[in-house]
């Protein structure tokens, strides 16, 4: 059974940093493309970042480019998202997502999410 | 950047058919995926690659993408189908993954 368990969320002030983690199990993590997707309270889903299987290629939404960094440790079956220079509008539940299939793939499996709150 | 447009809300009586649309420029040339999100839960994919249904998703859920509008159709709607539904595509020109704004399905 695929399991994705996020951790690392919390409350921070604007300008501070956080690192989110996602522990993966039940599938071959090292062969899988992974994403982060976020959802602000009461709002819709927004794609944040994607990483290839070996971590050599990454893609970011314009809103987080230069502030967030996606990475992975295949030996630990863990995905990360480093959030720097946090802003109030980064407040959201952050989901770790396993994508499968060809082309851009589909977001087939989702974690339960971890809440990041940015407030002064 | 690529934009997907969904109606904010759709209401339907139990047993009837709900149709949720997703519009975007030349969307027929892209693969569209649909996600269901019930209150307080993570999203679940209900249709992928325009019209394929994952195992465990009822046959009542179907999808089409013939042109400038993709459609998620839910037949014989049940109270348990009440949720937010999102369409999503991959914009290969910019390597961006895009969601529609979401549609709240209300079962009357």
mmCIF file of C-alpha atoms in Angstrom:
data_model
loop_
_atom_site.group_PDB
_atom_site.id
_atom_site.type_symbol
_atom_site.label_atom_id
_atom_site.label_comp_id
_atom_site.label_asym_id
_atom_site.label_seq_id
_atom_site.Cartn_x
_atom_site.Cartn_y
_atom_site.Cartn_z
ATOM 1 C CA UNK A 1 0.000 0.000 0.000
ATOM 2 C CA UNK A 2 1.324 3.433 -0.972
ATOM 3 C CA UNK A 3 1.850 5.720 2.004
ATOM 4 C CA UNK A 4 2.997 9.331 1.967
ATOM 5 C CA UNK A 5 3.365 10.985 5.357
ATOM 6 C CA UNK A 6 4.220 14.664 5.543
ATOM 7 C CA UNK A 7 5.749 16.396 8.537
ATOM 8 C CA UNK A 8 7.503 19.619 9.446
ATOM 9 C CA UNK A 9 4.651 22.086 9.216
ATOM 10 C CA UNK A 10 4.064 24.706 11.852
ATOM 11 C CA UNK A 11 3.624 28.392 12.599
ATOM 12 C CA UNK A 12 6.321 30.859 11.619
ATOM 13 C CA UNK A 13 6.715 34.585 11.071
ATOM 14 C CA UNK A 14 7.160 36.236 7.685
ATOM 15 C CA UNK A 15 10.708 35.873 6.397
ATOM 16 C CA UNK A 16 11.430 32.711 8.347
ATOM 17 C CA UNK A 17 12.126 29.223 6.997
ATOM 18 C CA UNK A 18 10.766 25.695 7.341
ATOM 19 C CA UNK A 19 11.671 22.298 5.926
ATOM 20 C CA UNK A 20 8.899 19.874 5.111
ATOM 21 C CA UNK A 21 9.502 16.145 4.821
ATOM 22 C CA UNK A 22 7.516 13.361 3.209
ATOM 23 C CA UNK A 23 8.218 9.757 4.184
ATOM 24 C CA UNK A 24 7.290 7.396 1.350
ATOM 25 C CA UNK A 25 6.596 3.667 1.456
ATOM 26 C CA UNK A 26 4.778 0.969 -0.459
ATOM 27 C CA UNK A 27 6.296 1.747 -3.850
ATOM 28 C CA UNK A 28 9.676 2.169 -5.524
ATOM 29 C CA UNK A 29 10.444 5.707 -4.435
ATOM 30 C CA UNK A 30 13.703 5.956 -6.383
ATOM 31 C CA UNK A 31 11.838 5.369 -9.669
ATOM 32 C CA UNK A 32 9.073 7.869 -9.033
ATOM 33 C CA UNK A 33 8.545 11.501 -9.950
ATOM 34 C CA UNK A 34 7.309 13.467 -6.949
ATOM 35 C CA UNK A 35 5.481 16.760 -6.446
ATOM 36 C CA UNK A 36 4.371 19.180 -3.773
ATOM 37 C CA UNK A 37 0.902 20.720 -4.090
ATOM 38 C CA UNK A 38 -0.554 23.263 -1.671
ATOM 39 C CA UNK A 39 -3.972 24.514 -0.679
ATOM 40 C CA UNK A 40 -4.588 27.759 1.163
ATOM 41 C CA UNK A 41 -7.449 27.697 3.693
ATOM 42 C CA UNK A 42 -10.757 27.614 1.828
ATOM 43 C CA UNK A 43 -9.038 27.885 -1.540
ATOM 44 C CA UNK A 44 -8.171 25.603 -4.451
ATOM 45 C CA UNK A 45 -5.254 23.341 -5.240
ATOM 46 C CA UNK A 46 -2.025 24.876 -6.500
ATOM 47 C CA UNK A 47 0.948 22.966 -7.852
ATOM 48 C CA UNK A 48 4.231 24.000 -6.180
ATOM 49 C CA UNK A 49 7.168 21.896 -7.369
ATOM 50 C CA UNK A 50 8.290 18.671 -9.038
ATOM 51 C CA UNK A 51 11.462 16.595 -8.935
ATOM 52 C CA UNK A 52 12.700 13.816 -11.177
ATOM 53 C CA UNK A 53 13.717 10.369 -9.976
ATOM 54 C CA UNK A 54 17.356 11.154 -9.167
ATOM 55 C CA UNK A 55 16.891 14.728 -8.063
ATOM 56 C CA UNK A 56 18.838 16.256 -10.940
ATOM 57 C CA UNK A 57 15.919 18.203 -12.429
ATOM 58 C CA UNK A 58 13.406 20.358 -10.627
ATOM 59 C CA UNK A 59 10.494 22.569 -11.668
ATOM 60 C CA UNK A 60 8.742 25.295 -9.661
ATOM 61 C CA UNK A 61 5.645 27.428 -9.797
ATOM 62 C CA UNK A 62 6.466 31.065 -10.494
ATOM 63 C CA UNK A 63 5.119 32.063 -7.079
ATOM 64 C CA UNK A 64 7.783 30.049 -5.221
ATOM 65 C CA UNK A 65 10.689 30.094 -7.682
ATOM 66 C CA UNK A 66 13.847 31.219 -5.894
ATOM 67 C CA UNK A 67 12.367 30.775 -2.402
ATOM 68 C CA UNK A 68 11.462 27.071 -2.229
ATOM 69 C CA UNK A 69 13.698 24.086 -2.978
ATOM 70 C CA UNK A 70 12.480 20.543 -3.619
ATOM 71 C CA UNK A 71 14.902 17.691 -3.007
ATOM 72 C CA UNK A 72 14.941 13.985 -2.239
ATOM 73 C CA UNK A 73 16.966 11.313 -0.477
ATOM 74 C CA UNK A 74 16.338 8.016 -2.256
ATOM 75 C CA UNK A 75 18.309 6.098 0.373
ATOM 76 C CA UNK A 76 15.829 7.308 2.997
ATOM 77 C CA UNK A 77 12.715 7.225 0.757
ATOM 78 C CA UNK A 78 12.089 10.819 1.712
ATOM 79 C CA UNK A 79 11.022 13.922 -0.214
ATOM 80 C CA UNK A 80 11.745 17.417 1.082
ATOM 81 C CA UNK A 81 10.588 20.967 0.514
ATOM 82 C CA UNK A 82 12.719 23.772 1.895
ATOM 83 C CA UNK A 83 10.646 26.919 2.340
ATOM 84 C CA UNK A 84 12.637 30.152 2.693
ATOM 85 C CA UNK A 85 11.583 33.805 2.906
ATOM 86 C CA UNK A 86 8.081 32.731 3.826
ATOM 87 C CA UNK A 87 5.217 35.129 3.191
ATOM 88 C CA UNK A 88 1.720 35.328 4.643
ATOM 89 C CA UNK A 89 0.294 34.057 1.346
ATOM 90 C CA UNK A 90 2.358 30.861 1.665
ATOM 91 C CA UNK A 91 -0.034 29.782 4.419
ATOM 92 C CA UNK A 92 -1.498 26.482 3.239
ATOM 93 C CA UNK A 93 -1.709 22.734 3.649
ATOM 94 C CA UNK A 94 1.199 21.234 1.717
ATOM 95 C CA UNK A 95 0.609 17.846 0.111
ATOM 96 C CA UNK A 96 3.261 15.383 -1.001
ATOM 97 C CA UNK A 97 2.110 13.704 -4.224
ATOM 98 C CA UNK A 98 3.254 10.693 -6.230
ATOM 99 C CA UNK A 99 2.724 11.096 -9.953
ATOM 100 C CA UNK A 100 2.457 8.217 -12.376
ATOM 101 C CA UNK A 101 1.973 7.783 -16.097
ATOM 102 C CA UNK A 102 3.342 9.334 -19.239
ATOM 103 C CA UNK A 103 3.696 12.947 -20.235
ATOM 104 C CA UNK A 104 3.156 15.116 -17.218
ATOM 105 C CA UNK A 105 1.628 12.185 -15.364
ATOM 106 C CA UNK A 106 -1.333 12.232 -13.012
ATOM 107 C CA UNK A 107 -1.347 12.938 -9.291
ATOM 108 C CA UNK A 108 -2.228 9.404 -8.315
ATOM 109 C CA UNK A 109 -1.413 9.252 -4.602
ATOM 110 C CA UNK A 110 -1.570 12.048 -2.045
ATOM 111 C CA UNK A 111 -0.433 12.354 1.531
ATOM 112 C CA UNK A 112 -2.718 13.859 4.172
ATOM 113 C CA UNK A 113 -0.810 17.125 4.139
ATOM 114 C CA UNK A 114 0.989 19.303 6.661
ATOM 115 C CA UNK A 115 -0.164 22.809 7.600
ATOM 116 C CA UNK A 116 2.155 25.785 7.291
ATOM 117 C CA UNK A 117 0.957 29.006 8.879
ATOM 118 C CA UNK A 118 2.834 32.259 8.252
ATOM 119 C CA UNK A 119 1.695 35.102 10.440
ATOM 120 C CA UNK A 120 3.145 38.033 12.331
ATOM 121 C CA UNK B 1 0.598 30.994 -18.093
ATOM 122 C CA UNK B 2 -2.056 28.426 -18.894
ATOM 123 C CA UNK B 3 -5.485 28.904 -17.296
ATOM 124 C CA UNK B 4 -8.243 26.361 -16.623
ATOM 125 C CA UNK B 5 -11.757 27.665 -15.984
ATOM 126 C CA UNK B 6 -14.389 25.777 -13.987
ATOM 127 C CA UNK B 7 -17.828 26.882 -12.762
ATOM 128 C CA UNK B 8 -17.651 27.643 -9.013
ATOM 129 C CA UNK B 9 -20.659 25.499 -8.227
ATOM 130 C CA UNK B 10 -22.989 22.880 -9.638
ATOM 131 C CA UNK B 11 -26.146 21.603 -7.949
ATOM 132 C CA UNK B 12 -27.958 18.396 -8.777
ATOM 133 C CA UNK B 13 -30.742 16.275 -7.313
ATOM 134 C CA UNK B 14 -29.996 12.732 -6.203
ATOM 135 C CA UNK B 15 -30.259 10.239 -9.034
ATOM 136 C CA UNK B 16 -29.718 12.863 -11.705
ATOM 137 C CA UNK B 17 -26.631 13.578 -13.813
ATOM 138 C CA UNK B 18 -24.045 16.216 -12.937
ATOM 139 C CA UNK B 19 -21.739 17.694 -15.550
ATOM 140 C CA UNK B 20 -18.702 19.741 -14.514
ATOM 141 C CA UNK B 21 -16.837 21.588 -17.237
ATOM 142 C CA UNK B 22 -13.213 22.656 -17.562
ATOM 143 C CA UNK B 23 -12.215 25.150 -20.214
ATOM 144 C CA UNK B 24 -8.800 26.087 -21.516
ATOM 145 C CA UNK B 25 -7.087 27.118 -24.717
ATOM 146 C CA UNK B 26 -6.785 24.087 -27.010
ATOM 147 C CA UNK B 27 -7.499 21.834 -24.037
ATOM 148 C CA UNK B 28 -8.373 19.018 -26.426
ATOM 149 C CA UNK B 29 -4.662 18.682 -27.184
ATOM 150 C CA UNK B 30 -3.860 18.054 -23.512
ATOM 151 C CA UNK B 31 -4.585 15.209 -21.130
ATOM 152 C CA UNK B 32 -7.059 16.229 -18.438
ATOM 153 C CA UNK B 33 -7.190 14.697 -14.978
ATOM 154 C CA UNK B 34 -10.030 15.112 -12.458
ATOM 155 C CA UNK B 35 -9.781 15.033 -8.656
ATOM 156 C CA UNK B 36 -12.450 14.770 -6.008
ATOM 157 C CA UNK B 37 -11.834 16.386 -2.635
ATOM 158 C CA UNK B 38 -14.274 15.795 0.189
ATOM 159 C CA UNK B 39 -14.313 18.109 3.175
ATOM 160 C CA UNK B 40 -11.231 17.718 5.342
ATOM 161 C CA UNK B 41 -9.646 15.071 3.110
ATOM 162 C CA UNK B 42 -6.858 14.898 0.551
ATOM 163 C CA UNK B 43 -7.831 14.847 -3.126
ATOM 164 C CA UNK B 44 -8.456 11.583 -4.949
ATOM 165 C CA UNK B 45 -8.095 11.104 -8.690
ATOM 166 C CA UNK B 46 -11.401 10.015 -10.226
ATOM 167 C CA UNK B 47 -10.570 10.346 -13.939
ATOM 168 C CA UNK B 48 -7.159 10.419 -15.577
ATOM 169 C CA UNK B 49 -6.013 10.958 -19.158
ATOM 170 C CA UNK B 50 -9.358 12.460 -20.141
ATOM 171 C CA UNK B 51 -11.535 9.392 -19.686
ATOM 172 C CA UNK B 52 -9.752 6.579 -17.830
ATOM 173 C CA UNK B 53 -11.131 5.568 -14.471
ATOM 174 C CA UNK B 54 -8.857 4.297 -11.669
ATOM 175 C CA UNK B 55 -9.728 1.040 -9.995
ATOM 176 C CA UNK B 56 -12.215 1.573 -7.218
ATOM 177 C CA UNK B 57 -13.891 4.563 -8.833
ATOM 178 C CA UNK B 58 -17.533 3.830 -9.697
ATOM 179 C CA UNK B 59 -18.541 3.560 -13.348
ATOM 180 C CA UNK B 60 -20.900 6.468 -12.659
ATOM 181 C CA UNK B 61 -17.861 8.728 -13.136
ATOM 182 C CA UNK B 62 -16.804 9.424 -16.722
ATOM 183 C CA UNK B 63 -14.810 12.027 -18.585
ATOM 184 C CA UNK B 64 -14.481 13.476 -22.057
ATOM 185 C CA UNK B 65 -12.242 16.024 -23.742
ATOM 186 C CA UNK B 66 -13.306 16.522 -27.363
ATOM 187 C CA UNK B 67 -12.337 20.144 -27.970
ATOM 188 C CA UNK B 68 -12.165 23.377 -26.024
ATOM 189 C CA UNK B 69 -13.996 22.037 -22.991
ATOM 190 C CA UNK B 70 -13.344 18.933 -20.933
ATOM 191 C CA UNK B 71 -16.238 17.485 -18.948
ATOM 192 C CA UNK B 72 -16.571 15.303 -15.878
ATOM 193 C CA UNK B 73 -19.932 13.525 -15.831
ATOM 194 C CA UNK B 74 -21.354 11.906 -12.727
ATOM 195 C CA UNK B 75 -24.406 9.759 -13.403
ATOM 196 C CA UNK B 76 -26.995 8.738 -10.827
ATOM 197 C CA UNK B 77 -25.570 11.203 -8.332
ATOM 198 C CA UNK B 78 -25.499 10.156 -4.685
ATOM 199 C CA UNK B 79 -25.223 12.207 -1.523
ATOM 200 C CA UNK B 80 -21.703 10.857 -1.054
ATOM 201 C CA UNK B 81 -20.583 12.529 -4.293
ATOM 202 C CA UNK B 82 -20.861 15.947 -2.679
ATOM 203 C CA UNK B 83 -17.344 17.377 -2.861
ATOM 204 C CA UNK B 84 -15.058 19.832 -4.618
ATOM 205 C CA UNK B 85 -13.879 18.714 -8.038
ATOM 206 C CA UNK B 86 -10.728 19.964 -9.771
ATOM 207 C CA UNK B 87 -9.493 19.512 -13.313
ATOM 208 C CA UNK B 88 -5.756 19.516 -13.990
ATOM 209 C CA UNK B 89 -3.405 19.476 -16.981
ATOM 210 C CA UNK B 90 0.308 19.573 -17.677
ATOM 211 C CA UNK B 91 1.329 22.635 -19.669
ATOM 212 C CA UNK B 92 4.312 21.193 -21.495
ATOM 213 C CA UNK B 93 5.285 24.530 -23.012
ATOM 214 C CA UNK B 94 6.210 25.872 -19.607
ATOM 215 C CA UNK B 95 6.615 22.675 -17.621
ATOM 216 C CA UNK B 96 3.869 23.757 -15.254
ATOM 217 C CA UNK B 97 1.139 21.653 -13.734
ATOM 218 C CA UNK B 98 -2.115 23.608 -13.659
ATOM 219 C CA UNK B 99 -5.335 23.134 -11.684
ATOM 220 C CA UNK B 100 -8.700 24.647 -12.390
ATOM 221 C CA UNK B 101 -10.243 26.756 -9.666
ATOM 222 C CA UNK B 102 -12.486 23.929 -8.520
ATOM 223 C CA UNK B 103 -16.229 23.253 -8.625
ATOM 224 C CA UNK B 104 -18.298 22.623 -5.531
ATOM 225 C CA UNK B 105 -20.861 19.909 -6.245
ATOM 226 C CA UNK B 106 -23.954 20.162 -4.071
ATOM 227 C CA UNK B 107 -26.432 17.316 -3.941
ATOM 228 C CA UNK B 108 -29.831 18.811 -3.245
#
